[in-house]
């Protein structure tokens, strides 16, 4: 699920319609750990450039396919299915696993991360840096705010349901990553307001994921009736904690956010999909994060605690 507050129409980059920088002499090596619905989108677009991209996957595939109304692409893929096959550290590691599967990638990360590697976490929540720190050999971790809806159709094949945008902290590494994607349809934006954007996205996620999973209905359930009441309370809690944590105030945008949910008649959440499939959910990365940060700030979060506990009980 990726309800992007800045959704705009985009078309794939076209050399006939814009001035591109000269071809870069330096080729970077990039590994995408967890090439699922979201990871494939970014891996496929990078693989179409001059850079060296490997997908670290559980199941083999030999081709990327991205179905999309604005950024379709397909092409050959280089895939490894065993960490032992990694020949050495790479320049960049994009971690697109769901938060609850992070520890399962320990062997991949140990082999991929060297002194000059930068890790980019394409994960939900506000705790990606601390979550990945034990596994990346001390290298920097950039926590991305991800707006990219993707549904895995088959290994290497994703259906992009909206967006292809990463918001990153405004640091040198983020600008370097934006250069890697400069000739692609993906949008990589270093953002001085990154801390606030992390909390904005967390609020959206806590408001819709648990409600849709428990009600077994699409996102619109969080925009009207009893679902809207619960979603409003979740946003109120989350963004109150966010403000205490140093984010800009988001509380005045609650009703506008709920209205967007109401129009998402067919949009689904990954938590509802995971619950239906009997897979573990990322309840701790969402609701647990709000509860933990609320406790640190002395702010009660009873609704987040209750919804998180109910989702956890179904795992």
mmCIF file of C-alpha atoms in Angstrom:
data_model
loop_
_atom_site.group_PDB
_atom_site.id
_atom_site.type_symbol
_atom_site.label_atom_id
_atom_site.label_comp_id
_atom_site.label_asym_id
_atom_site.label_seq_id
_atom_site.Cartn_x
_atom_site.Cartn_y
_atom_site.Cartn_z
ATOM 1 C CA UNK A 1 0.000 0.000 0.000
ATOM 2 C CA UNK A 2 1.384 3.389 -0.983
ATOM 3 C CA UNK A 3 -0.994 6.331 -0.615
ATOM 4 C CA UNK A 4 1.324 9.099 -1.726
ATOM 5 C CA UNK A 5 0.354 12.613 -0.553
ATOM 6 C CA UNK A 6 2.261 14.010 -3.526
ATOM 7 C CA UNK A 7 1.002 11.632 -6.226
ATOM 8 C CA UNK A 8 1.521 13.147 -9.659
ATOM 9 C CA UNK A 9 1.348 11.796 -13.171
ATOM 10 C CA UNK A 10 4.732 10.729 -14.474
ATOM 11 C CA UNK A 11 5.954 9.189 -17.641
ATOM 12 C CA UNK A 12 9.128 7.152 -18.015
ATOM 13 C CA UNK A 13 12.237 9.189 -18.686
ATOM 14 C CA UNK A 14 12.636 9.820 -22.404
ATOM 15 C CA UNK A 15 15.902 10.919 -23.940
ATOM 16 C CA UNK A 16 13.994 12.755 -26.689
ATOM 17 C CA UNK A 17 12.201 14.980 -24.228
ATOM 18 C CA UNK A 18 14.821 16.042 -21.707
ATOM 19 C CA UNK A 19 18.475 16.888 -21.499
ATOM 20 C CA UNK A 20 20.368 14.103 -19.767
ATOM 21 C CA UNK A 21 23.798 14.483 -18.164
ATOM 22 C CA UNK A 22 26.754 12.949 -19.956
ATOM 23 C CA UNK A 23 27.200 9.212 -19.503
ATOM 24 C CA UNK A 24 28.874 8.471 -16.189
ATOM 25 C CA UNK A 25 32.273 6.875 -16.267
ATOM 26 C CA UNK A 26 31.857 5.187 -12.900
ATOM 27 C CA UNK A 27 29.750 2.025 -12.808
ATOM 28 C CA UNK A 28 28.294 1.194 -9.422
ATOM 29 C CA UNK A 29 27.415 -2.236 -8.076
ATOM 30 C CA UNK A 30 24.015 -2.572 -6.435
ATOM 31 C CA UNK A 31 22.389 -5.495 -4.658
ATOM 32 C CA UNK A 32 18.646 -5.624 -4.017
ATOM 33 C CA UNK A 33 17.891 -7.866 -1.053
ATOM 34 C CA UNK A 34 14.258 -8.929 -1.124
ATOM 35 C CA UNK A 35 13.152 -8.406 -4.730
ATOM 36 C CA UNK A 36 9.433 -8.486 -4.057
ATOM 37 C CA UNK A 37 6.702 -6.199 -5.321
ATOM 38 C CA UNK A 38 8.599 -3.020 -4.435
ATOM 39 C CA UNK A 39 12.189 -4.218 -4.739
ATOM 40 C CA UNK A 40 11.680 -5.427 -8.307
ATOM 41 C CA UNK A 41 10.479 -1.990 -9.404
ATOM 42 C CA UNK A 42 13.721 -0.298 -8.368
ATOM 43 C CA UNK A 43 15.959 -3.217 -9.373
ATOM 44 C CA UNK A 44 14.445 -3.385 -12.869
ATOM 45 C CA UNK A 45 14.864 0.307 -13.536
ATOM 46 C CA UNK A 46 18.459 0.310 -12.302
ATOM 47 C CA UNK A 47 19.267 -2.829 -14.283
ATOM 48 C CA UNK A 48 18.364 -0.948 -17.464
ATOM 49 C CA UNK A 49 21.221 1.519 -16.833
ATOM 50 C CA UNK A 50 24.963 0.938 -17.064
ATOM 51 C CA UNK A 51 25.179 -0.099 -13.418
ATOM 52 C CA UNK A 52 25.671 -3.663 -12.192
ATOM 53 C CA UNK A 53 22.590 -4.937 -10.370
ATOM 54 C CA UNK A 54 22.116 -8.266 -8.637
ATOM 55 C CA UNK A 55 18.904 -9.472 -7.051
ATOM 56 C CA UNK A 56 19.325 -11.544 -3.883
ATOM 57 C CA UNK A 57 16.293 -13.804 -3.910
ATOM 58 C CA UNK A 58 14.874 -17.035 -2.522
ATOM 59 C CA UNK A 59 13.649 -18.200 -5.926
ATOM 60 C CA UNK A 60 15.494 -17.843 -9.231
ATOM 61 C CA UNK A 61 14.303 -15.807 -12.199
ATOM 62 C CA UNK A 62 16.074 -14.495 -15.266
ATOM 63 C CA UNK A 63 14.011 -11.481 -16.216
ATOM 64 C CA UNK A 64 12.465 -8.401 -14.654
ATOM 65 C CA UNK A 65 8.922 -7.461 -15.606
ATOM 66 C CA UNK A 66 7.266 -4.344 -14.213
ATOM 67 C CA UNK A 67 3.636 -3.866 -15.209
ATOM 68 C CA UNK A 68 2.799 -0.204 -14.777
ATOM 69 C CA UNK A 69 0.678 2.508 -16.363
ATOM 70 C CA UNK A 70 3.445 5.089 -15.958
ATOM 71 C CA UNK A 71 6.752 3.219 -15.623
ATOM 72 C CA UNK A 72 6.642 -0.180 -17.342
ATOM 73 C CA UNK A 73 9.926 -1.921 -18.003
ATOM 74 C CA UNK A 74 11.337 -5.380 -18.618
ATOM 75 C CA UNK A 75 14.772 -6.797 -19.139
ATOM 76 C CA UNK A 76 17.313 -9.422 -18.137
ATOM 77 C CA UNK A 77 18.063 -10.002 -14.458
ATOM 78 C CA UNK A 78 21.136 -11.230 -12.628
ATOM 79 C CA UNK A 79 19.945 -13.242 -9.626
ATOM 80 C CA UNK A 80 21.688 -15.009 -6.760
ATOM 81 C CA UNK A 81 19.812 -17.418 -4.495
ATOM 82 C CA UNK A 82 22.618 -18.294 -2.054
ATOM 83 C CA UNK A 83 24.694 -15.791 -0.055
ATOM 84 C CA UNK A 84 27.747 -18.014 -0.609
ATOM 85 C CA UNK A 85 27.646 -16.931 -4.260
ATOM 86 C CA UNK A 86 28.336 -13.291 -3.367
ATOM 87 C CA UNK A 87 31.847 -12.515 -4.584
ATOM 88 C CA UNK A 88 32.442 -9.499 -2.391
ATOM 89 C CA UNK A 89 31.033 -6.233 -1.050
ATOM 90 C CA UNK A 90 29.006 -3.962 -3.321
ATOM 91 C CA UNK A 91 28.651 -0.196 -3.416
ATOM 92 C CA UNK A 92 24.956 -0.123 -2.545
ATOM 93 C CA UNK A 93 22.531 -2.503 -0.872
ATOM 94 C CA UNK A 94 18.800 -1.828 -1.192
ATOM 95 C CA UNK A 95 16.956 -3.787 1.489
ATOM 96 C CA UNK A 96 13.380 -4.278 0.306
ATOM 97 C CA UNK A 97 12.408 -7.000 2.750
ATOM 98 C CA UNK A 98 9.523 -6.425 5.102
ATOM 99 C CA UNK A 99 10.727 -5.469 8.549
ATOM 100 C CA UNK A 100 9.856 -8.802 10.169
ATOM 101 C CA UNK A 101 12.141 -10.660 7.741
ATOM 102 C CA UNK A 102 15.246 -8.516 8.300
ATOM 103 C CA UNK A 103 17.167 -10.969 10.479
ATOM 104 C CA UNK A 104 16.686 -13.665 7.850
ATOM 105 C CA UNK A 105 18.911 -11.654 5.503
ATOM 106 C CA UNK A 106 21.857 -11.587 7.908
ATOM 107 C CA UNK A 107 24.098 -13.782 5.742
ATOM 108 C CA UNK A 108 23.364 -11.726 2.629
ATOM 109 C CA UNK A 109 24.099 -8.454 4.384
ATOM 110 C CA UNK A 110 27.299 -9.729 5.983
ATOM 111 C CA UNK A 111 28.746 -10.650 2.573
ATOM 112 C CA UNK A 112 27.436 -7.610 0.702
ATOM 113 C CA UNK A 113 28.446 -4.880 3.144
ATOM 114 C CA UNK A 114 32.053 -3.685 3.057
ATOM 115 C CA UNK A 115 33.697 -0.482 4.343
ATOM 116 C CA UNK A 116 32.435 1.615 1.409
ATOM 117 C CA UNK A 117 28.913 0.176 1.137
ATOM 118 C CA UNK A 118 25.808 2.279 1.729
ATOM 119 C CA UNK A 119 22.624 0.473 2.772
ATOM 120 C CA UNK A 120 19.225 1.880 1.835
ATOM 121 C CA UNK A 121 16.247 0.532 3.772
ATOM 122 C CA UNK A 122 13.074 0.338 1.692
ATOM 123 C CA UNK A 123 11.053 -0.629 4.753
ATOM 124 C CA UNK A 124 8.080 0.727 6.643
ATOM 125 C CA UNK A 125 8.377 2.305 10.062
ATOM 126 C CA UNK A 126 10.774 4.690 11.775
ATOM 127 C CA UNK A 127 13.267 2.159 13.154
ATOM 128 C CA UNK A 128 15.014 0.885 10.022
ATOM 129 C CA UNK A 129 18.444 2.154 11.032
ATOM 130 C CA UNK A 130 18.450 0.429 14.415
ATOM 131 C CA UNK A 131 16.794 -2.675 12.939
ATOM 132 C CA UNK A 132 19.514 -3.137 10.305
ATOM 133 C CA UNK A 133 22.487 -1.966 12.366
ATOM 134 C CA UNK A 134 23.369 -5.420 13.795
ATOM 135 C CA UNK A 135 23.708 -6.919 10.304
ATOM 136 C CA UNK A 136 25.501 -4.349 8.098
ATOM 137 C CA UNK A 137 29.045 -4.345 9.485
ATOM 138 C CA UNK A 138 28.833 -0.772 10.733
ATOM 139 C CA UNK A 139 28.134 0.922 7.384
ATOM 140 C CA UNK A 140 25.630 3.795 6.966
ATOM 141 C CA UNK A 141 21.921 3.035 6.647
ATOM 142 C CA UNK A 142 19.595 5.448 4.852
ATOM 143 C CA UNK A 143 15.960 4.997 5.863
ATOM 144 C CA UNK A 144 13.754 5.627 2.821
ATOM 145 C CA UNK A 145 10.158 6.755 2.899
ATOM 146 C CA UNK A 146 8.724 4.519 0.193
ATOM 147 C CA UNK A 147 5.815 5.450 -2.035
ATOM 148 C CA UNK A 148 5.656 2.557 -4.454
ATOM 149 C CA UNK A 149 2.693 0.215 -4.603
ATOM 150 C CA UNK A 150 3.678 -3.193 -5.869
ATOM 151 C CA UNK A 151 2.115 -6.641 -6.023
ATOM 152 C CA UNK A 152 4.331 -9.637 -6.731
ATOM 153 C CA UNK A 153 2.879 -11.625 -9.624
ATOM 154 C CA UNK A 154 5.712 -14.162 -9.982
ATOM 155 C CA UNK A 155 9.458 -14.190 -9.248
ATOM 156 C CA UNK A 156 10.883 -11.135 -10.999
ATOM 157 C CA UNK A 157 7.424 -9.896 -12.033
ATOM 158 C CA UNK A 158 5.626 -7.072 -10.226
ATOM 159 C CA UNK A 159 2.457 -5.130 -10.876
ATOM 160 C CA UNK A 160 3.118 -1.504 -9.955
ATOM 161 C CA UNK A 161 -0.081 -0.065 -8.516
ATOM 162 C CA UNK A 162 1.175 3.455 -7.952
ATOM 163 C CA UNK A 163 4.260 5.560 -7.506
ATOM 164 C CA UNK A 164 7.950 4.858 -7.618
ATOM 165 C CA UNK A 165 9.330 7.425 -5.209
ATOM 166 C CA UNK A 166 11.833 7.348 -2.350
ATOM 167 C CA UNK A 167 12.288 10.209 0.108
ATOM 168 C CA UNK A 168 15.680 10.186 1.824
ATOM 169 C CA UNK A 169 17.549 12.281 4.376
ATOM 170 C CA UNK A 170 19.294 15.261 2.834
ATOM 171 C CA UNK A 171 22.839 13.880 3.012
ATOM 172 C CA UNK A 172 25.584 13.269 0.440
ATOM 173 C CA UNK A 173 24.807 9.560 0.114
ATOM 174 C CA UNK A 174 21.194 10.346 -0.804
ATOM 175 C CA UNK A 175 22.274 12.707 -3.577
ATOM 176 C CA UNK A 176 24.624 10.026 -4.886
ATOM 177 C CA UNK A 177 21.760 7.529 -4.949
ATOM 178 C CA UNK A 178 19.613 10.021 -6.838
ATOM 179 C CA UNK A 179 22.356 10.166 -9.471
ATOM 180 C CA UNK A 180 22.244 6.391 -9.872
ATOM 181 C CA UNK A 181 18.553 6.644 -10.756
ATOM 182 C CA UNK A 182 18.869 9.839 -12.814
ATOM 183 C CA UNK A 183 18.116 8.130 -16.129
ATOM 184 C CA UNK A 184 15.183 6.082 -14.843
ATOM 185 C CA UNK A 185 11.487 6.568 -14.123
ATOM 186 C CA UNK A 186 12.066 6.231 -10.375
ATOM 187 C CA UNK A 187 12.104 9.408 -8.298
ATOM 188 C CA UNK A 188 14.748 9.641 -5.546
ATOM 189 C CA UNK A 189 14.431 12.825 -3.506
ATOM 190 C CA UNK A 190 16.711 13.925 -0.668
ATOM 191 C CA UNK A 191 14.399 15.827 1.675
ATOM 192 C CA UNK A 192 15.353 18.237 4.481
ATOM 193 C CA UNK A 193 12.013 17.338 6.105
ATOM 194 C CA UNK A 194 12.778 13.614 6.034
ATOM 195 C CA UNK A 195 12.073 13.050 9.748
ATOM 196 C CA UNK A 196 8.580 14.467 9.364
ATOM 197 C CA UNK A 197 7.993 12.403 6.208
ATOM 198 C CA UNK A 198 8.954 9.193 8.043
ATOM 199 C CA UNK A 199 6.296 9.963 10.626
ATOM 200 C CA UNK A 200 3.738 10.983 8.000
ATOM 201 C CA UNK A 201 4.126 7.619 6.266
ATOM 202 C CA UNK A 202 4.045 5.734 9.579
ATOM 203 C CA UNK A 203 0.787 7.468 10.436
ATOM 204 C CA UNK A 204 -0.747 6.459 7.111
ATOM 205 C CA UNK A 205 0.394 2.882 7.649
ATOM 206 C CA UNK A 206 -0.899 2.526 11.208
ATOM 207 C CA UNK A 207 -4.210 4.099 10.225
ATOM 208 C CA UNK A 208 -5.019 1.687 7.404
ATOM 209 C CA UNK A 209 -3.088 -1.562 7.792
ATOM 210 C CA UNK A 210 -4.593 -2.889 11.003
ATOM 211 C CA UNK A 211 -8.094 -1.648 10.202
ATOM 212 C CA UNK A 212 -8.117 -3.321 6.774
ATOM 213 C CA UNK A 213 -6.605 -6.539 8.137
ATOM 214 C CA UNK A 214 -9.082 -6.816 11.002
ATOM 215 C CA UNK A 215 -12.119 -5.773 8.950
ATOM 216 C CA UNK A 216 -10.928 -7.742 5.889
ATOM 217 C CA UNK A 217 -11.867 -4.858 3.614
ATOM 218 C CA UNK A 218 -9.939 -2.497 1.276
ATOM 219 C CA UNK A 219 -8.486 0.833 2.398
ATOM 220 C CA UNK A 220 -11.780 2.710 1.991
ATOM 221 C CA UNK A 221 -12.959 1.059 5.229
ATOM 222 C CA UNK A 222 -10.594 3.414 7.090
ATOM 223 C CA UNK A 223 -12.191 6.454 5.479
ATOM 224 C CA UNK A 224 -15.789 6.070 6.597
ATOM 225 C CA UNK A 225 -18.046 4.821 9.393
ATOM 226 C CA UNK A 226 -16.531 3.019 12.399
ATOM 227 C CA UNK A 227 -13.318 2.393 10.476
ATOM 228 C CA UNK A 228 -12.778 6.125 10.092
ATOM 229 C CA UNK A 229 -13.248 6.584 13.848
ATOM 230 C CA UNK A 230 -10.518 4.046 14.605
ATOM 231 C CA UNK A 231 -8.221 5.391 11.880
ATOM 232 C CA UNK A 232 -8.666 8.932 13.209
ATOM 233 C CA UNK A 233 -7.681 7.817 16.711
ATOM 234 C CA UNK A 234 -4.608 6.025 15.345
ATOM 235 C CA UNK A 235 -3.498 9.098 13.395
ATOM 236 C CA UNK A 236 -4.082 11.311 16.421
ATOM 237 C CA UNK A 237 -1.892 9.091 18.599
ATOM 238 C CA UNK A 238 0.851 8.558 16.035
ATOM 239 C CA UNK A 239 1.215 12.165 14.983
ATOM 240 C CA UNK A 240 1.033 13.450 18.563
ATOM 241 C CA UNK A 241 4.031 11.229 19.323
ATOM 242 C CA UNK A 242 5.670 12.417 16.102
ATOM 243 C CA UNK A 243 5.486 16.047 17.160
ATOM 244 C CA UNK A 244 7.015 15.215 20.536
ATOM 245 C CA UNK A 245 9.739 13.346 18.633
ATOM 246 C CA UNK A 246 10.703 16.461 16.674
ATOM 247 C CA UNK A 247 8.544 16.157 13.548
ATOM 248 C CA UNK A 248 6.533 19.080 12.242
ATOM 249 C CA UNK A 249 2.876 19.003 13.256
ATOM 250 C CA UNK A 250 0.752 16.794 11.023
ATOM 251 C CA UNK A 251 -2.398 16.852 13.147
ATOM 252 C CA UNK A 252 -4.152 19.435 10.992
ATOM 253 C CA UNK A 253 -3.997 17.047 8.019
ATOM 254 C CA UNK A 254 -5.898 14.185 9.685
ATOM 255 C CA UNK A 255 -9.313 14.757 8.071
ATOM 256 C CA UNK A 256 -7.751 15.336 4.654
ATOM 257 C CA UNK A 257 -5.844 12.067 5.035
ATOM 258 C CA UNK A 258 -9.004 10.190 6.036
ATOM 259 C CA UNK A 259 -10.803 11.617 3.009
ATOM 260 C CA UNK A 260 -8.111 10.130 0.754
ATOM 261 C CA UNK A 261 -8.662 6.751 2.370
ATOM 262 C CA UNK A 262 -12.387 7.009 1.599
ATOM 263 C CA UNK A 263 -11.671 7.305 -2.126
ATOM 264 C CA UNK A 264 -9.349 4.261 -2.168
ATOM 265 C CA UNK A 265 -12.189 1.896 -2.982
ATOM 266 C CA UNK A 266 -10.105 -0.875 -4.515
ATOM 267 C CA UNK A 267 -6.701 -0.237 -2.903
ATOM 268 C CA UNK A 268 -5.472 -2.886 -0.510
ATOM 269 C CA UNK A 269 -2.810 -3.096 2.190
ATOM 270 C CA UNK A 270 0.050 -5.536 2.517
ATOM 271 C CA UNK A 271 -1.057 -6.370 6.062
ATOM 272 C CA UNK A 272 -4.463 -7.523 4.849
ATOM 273 C CA UNK A 273 -2.805 -9.555 2.088
ATOM 274 C CA UNK A 274 -0.364 -11.123 4.547
ATOM 275 C CA UNK A 275 -3.115 -11.978 7.018
ATOM 276 C CA UNK A 276 -5.222 -13.608 4.311
ATOM 277 C CA UNK A 277 -2.212 -15.652 3.162
ATOM 278 C CA UNK A 278 -1.300 -16.731 6.696
ATOM 279 C CA UNK A 279 2.011 -14.862 6.604
ATOM 280 C CA UNK A 280 3.542 -12.921 9.524
ATOM 281 C CA UNK A 281 2.597 -9.246 9.538
ATOM 282 C CA UNK A 282 4.733 -6.181 10.225
ATOM 283 C CA UNK A 283 2.605 -5.156 13.206
ATOM 284 C CA UNK A 284 5.642 -4.541 15.407
ATOM 285 C CA UNK A 285 7.369 -2.230 12.902
ATOM 286 C CA UNK A 286 4.191 -0.135 12.768
ATOM 287 C CA UNK A 287 2.196 -0.280 15.998
ATOM 288 C CA UNK A 288 5.118 -1.391 18.152
ATOM 289 C CA UNK A 289 7.147 1.589 16.955
ATOM 290 C CA UNK A 290 4.391 4.046 17.932
ATOM 291 C CA UNK A 291 4.008 2.428 21.348
ATOM 292 C CA UNK A 292 7.772 2.378 22.025
ATOM 293 C CA UNK A 293 8.336 5.962 20.946
ATOM 294 C CA UNK A 294 5.230 7.058 22.841
ATOM 295 C CA UNK A 295 6.559 5.466 26.018
ATOM 296 C CA UNK A 296 9.883 7.246 25.511
ATOM 297 C CA UNK A 297 8.028 10.569 25.183
ATOM 298 C CA UNK A 298 5.603 9.875 28.027
ATOM 299 C CA UNK A 299 2.589 9.825 25.690
ATOM 300 C CA UNK A 300 -0.074 7.103 26.064
ATOM 301 C CA UNK A 301 -0.907 5.158 22.897
ATOM 302 C CA UNK A 302 -3.721 2.775 23.921
ATOM 303 C CA UNK A 303 -5.367 2.501 20.473
ATOM 304 C CA UNK A 304 -2.084 1.654 18.756
ATOM 305 C CA UNK A 305 -1.342 -0.885 21.462
ATOM 306 C CA UNK A 306 -4.784 -2.502 21.094
ATOM 307 C CA UNK A 307 -4.778 -2.680 17.279
ATOM 308 C CA UNK A 308 -1.217 -3.980 17.231
ATOM 309 C CA UNK A 309 -2.080 -6.657 19.781
ATOM 310 C CA UNK A 310 -5.177 -7.769 17.846
ATOM 311 C CA UNK A 311 -3.189 -8.098 14.603
ATOM 312 C CA UNK A 312 -0.408 -9.944 16.430
ATOM 313 C CA UNK A 313 -2.917 -12.379 17.880
ATOM 314 C CA UNK A 314 -3.839 -13.453 14.359
ATOM 315 C CA UNK A 315 -0.255 -14.106 13.241
#
